[in-house]
Every structure is written in structure tokens, then in C-alpha cells.
Short mmCIF file of C-alpha atoms and ligand atoms in Angstrom, two decimals:
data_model
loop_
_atom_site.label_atom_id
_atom_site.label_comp_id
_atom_site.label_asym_id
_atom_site.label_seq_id
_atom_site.Cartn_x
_atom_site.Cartn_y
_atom_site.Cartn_z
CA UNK U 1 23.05 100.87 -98.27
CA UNK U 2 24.95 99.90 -101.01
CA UNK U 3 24.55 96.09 -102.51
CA UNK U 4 27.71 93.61 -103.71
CA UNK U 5 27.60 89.89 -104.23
CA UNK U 6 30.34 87.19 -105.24
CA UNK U 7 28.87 85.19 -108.10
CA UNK U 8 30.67 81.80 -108.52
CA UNK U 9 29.86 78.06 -108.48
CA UNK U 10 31.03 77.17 -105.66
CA UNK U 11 30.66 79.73 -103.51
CA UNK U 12 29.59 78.49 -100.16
CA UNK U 13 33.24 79.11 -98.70
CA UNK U 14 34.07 82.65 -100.31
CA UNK U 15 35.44 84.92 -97.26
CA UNK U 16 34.62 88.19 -100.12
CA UNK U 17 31.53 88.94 -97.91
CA UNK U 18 34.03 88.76 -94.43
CA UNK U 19 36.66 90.58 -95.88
CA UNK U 20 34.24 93.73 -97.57
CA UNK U 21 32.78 93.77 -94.56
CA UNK U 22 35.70 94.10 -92.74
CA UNK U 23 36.41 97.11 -95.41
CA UNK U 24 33.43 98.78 -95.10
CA UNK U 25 33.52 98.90 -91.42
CA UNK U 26 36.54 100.55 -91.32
CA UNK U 27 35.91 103.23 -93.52
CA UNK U 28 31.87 103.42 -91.93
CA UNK U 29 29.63 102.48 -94.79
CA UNK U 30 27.04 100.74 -94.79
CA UNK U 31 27.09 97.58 -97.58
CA UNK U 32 25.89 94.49 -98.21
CA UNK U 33 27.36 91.63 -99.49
CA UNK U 34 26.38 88.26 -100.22
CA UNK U 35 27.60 84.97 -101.51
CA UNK U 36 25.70 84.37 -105.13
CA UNK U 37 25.61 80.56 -106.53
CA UNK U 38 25.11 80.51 -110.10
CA UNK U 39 24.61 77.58 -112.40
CA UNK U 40 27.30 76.35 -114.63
CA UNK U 41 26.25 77.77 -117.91
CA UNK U 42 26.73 80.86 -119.49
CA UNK U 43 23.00 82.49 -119.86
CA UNK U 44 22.54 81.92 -116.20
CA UNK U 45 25.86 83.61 -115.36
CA UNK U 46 24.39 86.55 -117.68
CA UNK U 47 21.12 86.63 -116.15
CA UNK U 48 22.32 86.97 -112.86
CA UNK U 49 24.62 89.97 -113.79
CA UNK U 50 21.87 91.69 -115.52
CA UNK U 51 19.44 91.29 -112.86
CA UNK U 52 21.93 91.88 -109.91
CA UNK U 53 22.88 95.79 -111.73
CA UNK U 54 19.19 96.20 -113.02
CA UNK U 55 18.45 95.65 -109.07
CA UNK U 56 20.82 98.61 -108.36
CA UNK U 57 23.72 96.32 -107.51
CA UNK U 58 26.87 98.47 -107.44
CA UNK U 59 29.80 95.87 -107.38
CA UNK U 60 30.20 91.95 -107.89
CA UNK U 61 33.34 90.13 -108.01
CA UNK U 62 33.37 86.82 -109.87
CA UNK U 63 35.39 84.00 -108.93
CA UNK U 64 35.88 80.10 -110.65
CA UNK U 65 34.30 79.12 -113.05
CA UNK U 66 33.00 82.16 -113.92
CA UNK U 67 36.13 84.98 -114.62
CA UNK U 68 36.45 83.85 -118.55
CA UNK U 69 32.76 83.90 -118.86
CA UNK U 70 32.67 87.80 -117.26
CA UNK U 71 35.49 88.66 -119.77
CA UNK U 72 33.42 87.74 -122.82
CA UNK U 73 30.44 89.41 -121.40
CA UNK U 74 32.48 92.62 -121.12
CA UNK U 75 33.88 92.63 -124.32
CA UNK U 76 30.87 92.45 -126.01
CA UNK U 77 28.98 94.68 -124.01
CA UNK U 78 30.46 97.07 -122.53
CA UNK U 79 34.34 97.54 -121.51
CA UNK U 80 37.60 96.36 -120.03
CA UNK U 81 40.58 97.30 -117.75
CA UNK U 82 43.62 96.80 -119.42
CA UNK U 83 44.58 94.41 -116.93
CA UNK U 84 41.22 92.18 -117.27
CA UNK U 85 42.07 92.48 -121.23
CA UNK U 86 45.50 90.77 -120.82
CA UNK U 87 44.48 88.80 -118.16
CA UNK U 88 41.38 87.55 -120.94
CA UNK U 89 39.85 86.94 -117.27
CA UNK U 90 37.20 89.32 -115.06
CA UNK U 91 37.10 89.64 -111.13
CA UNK U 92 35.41 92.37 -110.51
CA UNK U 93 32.03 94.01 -112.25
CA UNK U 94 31.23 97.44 -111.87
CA UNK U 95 28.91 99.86 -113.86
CA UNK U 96 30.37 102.31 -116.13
CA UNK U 97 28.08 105.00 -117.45
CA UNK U 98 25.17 102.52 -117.42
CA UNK U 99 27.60 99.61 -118.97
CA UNK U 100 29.50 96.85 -117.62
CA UNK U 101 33.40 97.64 -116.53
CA UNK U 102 35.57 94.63 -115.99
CA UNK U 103 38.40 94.87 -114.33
CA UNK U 104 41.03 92.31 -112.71
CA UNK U 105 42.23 92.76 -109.63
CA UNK U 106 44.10 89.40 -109.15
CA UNK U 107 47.38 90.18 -110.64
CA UNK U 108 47.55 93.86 -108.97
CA UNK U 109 47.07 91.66 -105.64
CA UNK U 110 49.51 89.48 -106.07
CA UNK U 111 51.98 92.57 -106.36
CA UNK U 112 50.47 94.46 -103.58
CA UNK U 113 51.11 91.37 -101.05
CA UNK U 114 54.60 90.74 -102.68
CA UNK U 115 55.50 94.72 -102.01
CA UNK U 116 53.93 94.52 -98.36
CA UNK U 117 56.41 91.62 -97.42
CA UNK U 118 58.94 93.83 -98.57
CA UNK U 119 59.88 91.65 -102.02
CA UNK U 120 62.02 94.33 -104.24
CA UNK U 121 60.62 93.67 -107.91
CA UNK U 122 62.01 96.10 -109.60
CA UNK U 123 64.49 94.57 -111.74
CA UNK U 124 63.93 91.15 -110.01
CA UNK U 125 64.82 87.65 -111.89
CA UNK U 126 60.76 86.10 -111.06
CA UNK U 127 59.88 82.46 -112.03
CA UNK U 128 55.89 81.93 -112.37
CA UNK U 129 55.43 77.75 -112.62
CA UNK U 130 52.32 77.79 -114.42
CA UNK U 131 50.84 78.96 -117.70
CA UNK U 132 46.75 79.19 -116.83
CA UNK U 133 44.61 82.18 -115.81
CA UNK U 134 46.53 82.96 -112.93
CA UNK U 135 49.80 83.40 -114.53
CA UNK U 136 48.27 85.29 -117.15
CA UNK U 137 46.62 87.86 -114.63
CA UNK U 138 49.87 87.89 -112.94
CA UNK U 139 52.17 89.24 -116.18
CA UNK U 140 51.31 92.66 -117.05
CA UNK U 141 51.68 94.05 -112.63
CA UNK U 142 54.33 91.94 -112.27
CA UNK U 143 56.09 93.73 -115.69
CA UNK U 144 55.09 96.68 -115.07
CA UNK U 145 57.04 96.89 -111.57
CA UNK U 146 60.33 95.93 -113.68
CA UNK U 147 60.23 92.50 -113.46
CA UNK U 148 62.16 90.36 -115.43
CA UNK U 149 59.80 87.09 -115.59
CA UNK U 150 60.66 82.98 -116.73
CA UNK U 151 57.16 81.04 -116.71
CA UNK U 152 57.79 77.58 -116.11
CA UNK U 153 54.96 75.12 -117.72
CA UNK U 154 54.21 71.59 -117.84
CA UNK U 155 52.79 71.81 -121.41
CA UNK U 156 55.64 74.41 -123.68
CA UNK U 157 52.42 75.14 -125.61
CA UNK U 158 50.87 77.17 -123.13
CA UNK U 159 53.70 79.12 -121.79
CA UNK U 160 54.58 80.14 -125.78
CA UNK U 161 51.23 80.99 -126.59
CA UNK U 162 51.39 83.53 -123.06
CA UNK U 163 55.20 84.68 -124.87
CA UNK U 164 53.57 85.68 -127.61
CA UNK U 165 50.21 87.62 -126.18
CA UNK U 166 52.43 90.02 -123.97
CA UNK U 167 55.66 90.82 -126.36
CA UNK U 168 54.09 94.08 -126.87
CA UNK U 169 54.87 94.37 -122.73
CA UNK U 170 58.15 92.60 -122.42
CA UNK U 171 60.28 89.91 -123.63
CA UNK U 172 59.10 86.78 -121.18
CA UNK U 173 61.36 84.23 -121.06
CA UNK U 174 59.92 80.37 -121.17
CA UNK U 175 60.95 76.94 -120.60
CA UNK U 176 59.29 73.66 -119.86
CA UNK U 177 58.56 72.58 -115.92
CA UNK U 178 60.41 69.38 -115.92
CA UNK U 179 63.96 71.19 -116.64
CA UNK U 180 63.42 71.57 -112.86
CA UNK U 181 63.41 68.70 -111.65
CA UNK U 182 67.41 67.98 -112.46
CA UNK U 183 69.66 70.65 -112.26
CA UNK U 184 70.57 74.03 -110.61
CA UNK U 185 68.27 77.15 -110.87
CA UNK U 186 68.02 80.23 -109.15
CA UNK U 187 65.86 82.91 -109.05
CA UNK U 188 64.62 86.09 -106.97
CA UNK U 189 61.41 85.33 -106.45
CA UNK U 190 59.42 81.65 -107.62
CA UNK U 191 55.96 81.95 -107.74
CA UNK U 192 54.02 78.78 -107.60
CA UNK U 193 50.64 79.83 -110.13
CA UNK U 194 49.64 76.10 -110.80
CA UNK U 195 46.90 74.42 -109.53
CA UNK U 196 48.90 71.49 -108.06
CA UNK U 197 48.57 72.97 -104.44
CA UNK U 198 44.39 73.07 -105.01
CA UNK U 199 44.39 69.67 -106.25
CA UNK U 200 46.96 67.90 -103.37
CA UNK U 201 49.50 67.09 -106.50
CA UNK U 202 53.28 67.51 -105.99
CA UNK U 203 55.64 69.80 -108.45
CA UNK U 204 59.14 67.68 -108.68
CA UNK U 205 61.93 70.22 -107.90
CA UNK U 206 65.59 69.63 -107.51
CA UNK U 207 67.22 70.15 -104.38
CA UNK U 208 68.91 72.84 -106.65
CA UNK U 209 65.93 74.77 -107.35
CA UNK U 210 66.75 77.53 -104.77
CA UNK U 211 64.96 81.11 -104.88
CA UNK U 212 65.32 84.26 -102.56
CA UNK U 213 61.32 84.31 -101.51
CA UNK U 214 58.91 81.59 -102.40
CA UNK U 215 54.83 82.50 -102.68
CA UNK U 216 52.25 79.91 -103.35
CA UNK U 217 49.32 81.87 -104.88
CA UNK U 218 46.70 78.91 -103.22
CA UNK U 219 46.08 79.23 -99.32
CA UNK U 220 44.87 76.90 -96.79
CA UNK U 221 46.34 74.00 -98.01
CA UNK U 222 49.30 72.53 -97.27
CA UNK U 223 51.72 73.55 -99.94
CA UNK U 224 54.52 70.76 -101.02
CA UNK U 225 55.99 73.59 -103.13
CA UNK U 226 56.59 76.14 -100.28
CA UNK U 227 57.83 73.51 -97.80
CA UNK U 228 60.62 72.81 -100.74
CA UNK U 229 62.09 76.31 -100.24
CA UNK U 230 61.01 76.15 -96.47
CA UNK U 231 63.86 73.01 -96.25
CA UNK U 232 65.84 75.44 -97.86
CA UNK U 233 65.62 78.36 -95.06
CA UNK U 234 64.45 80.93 -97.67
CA UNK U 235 61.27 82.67 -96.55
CA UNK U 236 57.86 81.44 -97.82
CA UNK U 237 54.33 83.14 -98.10
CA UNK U 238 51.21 81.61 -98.69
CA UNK U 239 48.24 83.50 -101.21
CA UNK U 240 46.03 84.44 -98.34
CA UNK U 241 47.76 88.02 -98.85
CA UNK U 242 46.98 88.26 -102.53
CA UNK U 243 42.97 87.35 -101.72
CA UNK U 244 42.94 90.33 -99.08
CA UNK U 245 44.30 92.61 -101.61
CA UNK U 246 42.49 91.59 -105.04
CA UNK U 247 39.48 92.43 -102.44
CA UNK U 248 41.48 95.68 -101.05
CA UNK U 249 41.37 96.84 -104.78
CA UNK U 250 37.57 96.07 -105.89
CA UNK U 251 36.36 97.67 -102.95
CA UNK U 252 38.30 100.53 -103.20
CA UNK U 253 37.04 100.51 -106.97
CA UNK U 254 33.70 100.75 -106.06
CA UNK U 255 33.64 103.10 -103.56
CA UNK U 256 36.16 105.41 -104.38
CA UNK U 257 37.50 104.69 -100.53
CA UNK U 258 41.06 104.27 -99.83
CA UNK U 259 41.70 101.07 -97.43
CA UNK U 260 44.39 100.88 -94.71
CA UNK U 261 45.20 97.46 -93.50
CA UNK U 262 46.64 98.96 -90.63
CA UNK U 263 43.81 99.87 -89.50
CA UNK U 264 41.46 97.65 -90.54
CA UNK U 265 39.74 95.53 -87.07
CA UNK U 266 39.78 92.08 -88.23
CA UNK U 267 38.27 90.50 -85.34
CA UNK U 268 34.72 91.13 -85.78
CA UNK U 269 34.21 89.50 -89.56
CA UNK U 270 37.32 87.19 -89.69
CA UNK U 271 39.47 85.97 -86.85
CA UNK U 272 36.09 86.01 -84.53
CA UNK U 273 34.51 83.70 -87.24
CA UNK U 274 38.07 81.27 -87.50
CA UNK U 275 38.52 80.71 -83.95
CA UNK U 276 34.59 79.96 -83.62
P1 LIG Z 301 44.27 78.61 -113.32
O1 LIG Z 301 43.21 79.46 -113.94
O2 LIG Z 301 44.10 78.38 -111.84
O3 LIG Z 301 45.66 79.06 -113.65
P2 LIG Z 301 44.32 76.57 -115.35
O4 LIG Z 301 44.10 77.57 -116.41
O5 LIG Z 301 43.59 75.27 -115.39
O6 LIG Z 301 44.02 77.14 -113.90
O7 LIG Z 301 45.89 76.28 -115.27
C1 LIG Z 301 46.43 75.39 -114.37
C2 LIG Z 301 47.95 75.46 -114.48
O8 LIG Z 301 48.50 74.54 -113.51
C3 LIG Z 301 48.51 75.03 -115.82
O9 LIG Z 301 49.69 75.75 -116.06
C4 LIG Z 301 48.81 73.55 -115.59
O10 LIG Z 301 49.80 73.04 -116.44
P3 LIG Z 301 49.42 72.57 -117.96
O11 LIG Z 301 49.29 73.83 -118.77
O12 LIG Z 301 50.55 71.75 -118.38
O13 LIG Z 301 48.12 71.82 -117.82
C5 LIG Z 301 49.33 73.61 -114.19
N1 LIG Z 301 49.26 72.35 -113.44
C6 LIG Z 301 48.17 71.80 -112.84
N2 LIG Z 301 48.51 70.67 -112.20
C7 LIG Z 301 49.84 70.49 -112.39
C8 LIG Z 301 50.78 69.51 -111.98
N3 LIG Z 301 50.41 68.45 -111.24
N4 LIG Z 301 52.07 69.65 -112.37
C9 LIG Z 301 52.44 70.70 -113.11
N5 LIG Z 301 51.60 71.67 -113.53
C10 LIG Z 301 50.32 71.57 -113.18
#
């Protein structure tokens, strides 16, 4: 049998362990995986790595607060993905001949779900409203599908400091959140990446903030942001997409398995368990 955990703070409501074991089932192997609180701090978040692998662990994604936390660790000890580099942010531990591998698997999700609902993004006008971790894990799949990107932020500091760490990928275009709230703007595809959903807080957009496909990266909550382009008839999607496919990708990481959602039975781990 072959051991994973989710390490995060909290973690009581991670659906990781339903959704890998919804994976593994459907390609037959046999896995655990198991929901892993960790204190706050740093040397506890490195303690339980170290003793998780030493324990002949083979996988462990990390979610909030920990991702920044697993990048350092990385980067000082053993190595990176490209993506988890630009990102500055880990998901998703694996060993690497005997040495940490970080990877990031959020931004490739995000993609993934985008592509399933049929979004072209090749050579598509996106607008990410945001300039935290998730719009920085977002950047590099989203440019490297030929996306032309505008990140909207509250604070122009943040969104100019993200400018500058991925010129080297693509001229990103940037402009403070609250030019939306008068106005006409249009774009492809507007990507909600803030935390305003999370936190029941309300982005001001003008009724001439119009888009082609709205996604709201948070799921499960009532979303003020999607129901603005819902009034609008254009078709919305929630994030619960992008969490099955981040997972889609770490498992496949780690076992070298390819997963078809198609599939994939999702009664036994998942619907079984909602409905209950
Ligand atoms: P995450 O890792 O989830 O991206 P983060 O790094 O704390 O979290 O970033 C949160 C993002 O949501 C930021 O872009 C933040 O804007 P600021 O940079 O101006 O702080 C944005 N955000 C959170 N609440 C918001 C709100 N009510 N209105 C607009 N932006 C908000």
C-alpha cells in the first residue's frame, strides 16, 4: 500500500483523501490517504514532512497556511517545478532521488478545468482580479496556453511586483481593481483569484464589466462575483473543477497513472458521502 497525507491547518474539511481515493480506485491501487493537522509554525511543518517521507510516505499535498512554507523548504533542500518556482508556492511533495520535489499543481488545474468546459485560451484576452498566491500560480499555465492576461488588484503594488517577476514569460498587463467599478470592460475570460468569495466580501463591478465565461476559483460558497456575470447571461463556473484537477495532477505525479474522469465512479468516496 502506498501512504499520502494532506498537511494543512485546517484540515478537518479537505475532500484530498475522497477525491485520491476516488483516483486510486479507478486505476486499482491500493493507497492511503489521510488528513494531517499541523501546527502553525514552521519547524512543526518541517518535522512532519521529514517524518511523513522518513516513514516511507510517497506523496503529500499541502494546502493553507502551509504552500509558502513547503516552497522555502524545497528550495533549500532539495528542488522545484518550474511552476512551484514562479508560483513561490508548493502543493504537492514528492521524493526525488532521496530529496524533496515541489511541484504546483494549482495553476495547471485551473487550466485543465477551463479547457474541459471548452474555454479557448489560446490567444484569449483573460482578466485575473487578484494579485496573491493564487494569481501567481495561475500566470505561467495560463501564458503558456497563449493567453494574453490583465490582473486586476486592489493594492497596484502587488499586481506590479507580479509584472515584474514573470516579464521573462510575457508582457502582463495591470491596472488597479476599482477602475471596475465605473466604466465599460470586456474580456474573454474574468477570473475571480481574490479571496473576497472565502471571506463573504463583495467585489464592486459595473454593470459594464461584461466577460465571455466567468470562473470563481473558491467553491461552495455563494459567489457575488459569478452571480454578476450570471445577471448578465454569460456562463459561470465555480473552482470545484480546478480542486479535482490540481488533485488529478499530484496523483498522477506520484504514481505515474494516467486518470480519466470519465471514468472515474464518484459515488462511492464523494456524492455517497454529500448526499449522506
Ligand atoms: P491567496 O493566496 O488566496 O491569493 P492572498 O495572497 O492573501 O491570498 O491574496 C488575496 C488577494 O485577494 C489579494 O489580491 C487581495 O487584494 P490586496 O492585494 O489588495 O490585499 C484580494 N482581496 C481580498 N479581499 C478583497 C476584497 N474585499 N476586495 C478586493 N480584493 C480583495
Amino acid at each position: 500500500m502506498q501512504h499520502f497525507i494532506v498537511i494543512g491547518n485546517p484540515i478537518a474539511h479537505s475532500k484530498s483523501p475522497d477525491l485520491h481515493h476516488t483516483f486510486a480506485d479507478s486505476v486499482g491501487l491500493d493507497i492511503s490517504y489521510r488528513r494531517q493537522l499541523c501546527p502553525d509554525d514552521k519547524d512543526s511543518f518541517h518535522a512532519v514532512v521529514e517524518a511523513f517521507f522518513n516513514g516511507g510516505g510517497v506523496g503529500a499535498n499541502v494546502t493553507l497556511p502551509f504552500k509558502e512554507i513547503a516552497f522555502e523548504l524545497c528550495s533549500q533542500t532539495g528542488s522545484l517545478s518550474e511552476y512551484a518556482t514562479t508560483a513561490k508556492a508548493v502543493n504537492t511533495l514528492a521524493l526525488r532521488d532521496g530529496k524533496l520535489f515541489g511541484d504546483n499543481t494549482d495553476g495547471r488545474g485551473l487550466v485543465a478545468d477551463l479547457l474541459d468546459e471548452g474555454v479557448t485560451l489560446q490567444g484569449a484576452h483573460i482578466a485575473i482580479i487578484g494579485a496573491g498566491g493564487a494569481t501567481r500560480g495561475a500566470i505561467l499555465p495560463l501564458i503558456e496556453q497563449g493567453a494574453r492576461l490583465t490582473i486586476f488588484n486592489r493594492t497596484l503594488a502587488r499586481a506590479e511586483a507580479l509584472k515584474a517577476d514573470f516579464e521573462e514569460f510575457g508582457s502582463i498587463d495591470i491596472n488597479e481593481l476599482h477602475t471596475l467599478k465605473s466604466g465599460d470592460f470586456y474580456a474573454d475570460v474574468i477570473i475571480n483569484a481574490t479571496s473576497a468569495t472565502t471571506t463573504g466580501q463583495t467585489l464592486e463591478l459595473s454593470d459594464g464589466v461584461r466577460a465571455g465565461f466567468a470562473y470563481d476559483m473558491m467553491y461552495g460558497k455563494p459567489s457575488e462575483f459569478l452571480a454578476h456575470f450570471d445577471r448578465q447571461g454569460v456562463r459561470c463556473c465555480d473552482g470545484y473543477g480546478m480542486l479535482i484537477q490540481q488533485a488529478k495532477l499530484a496523483f498522477e505525479l506520484w504514481t505515474g497513472k494516467r486518470i480519466d474522469l470519465d471514468k472515474v465512479d464518484w459515488d462511492k468516496y464523494i456524492n455517497n458521502k454529500i448526499n449522506s
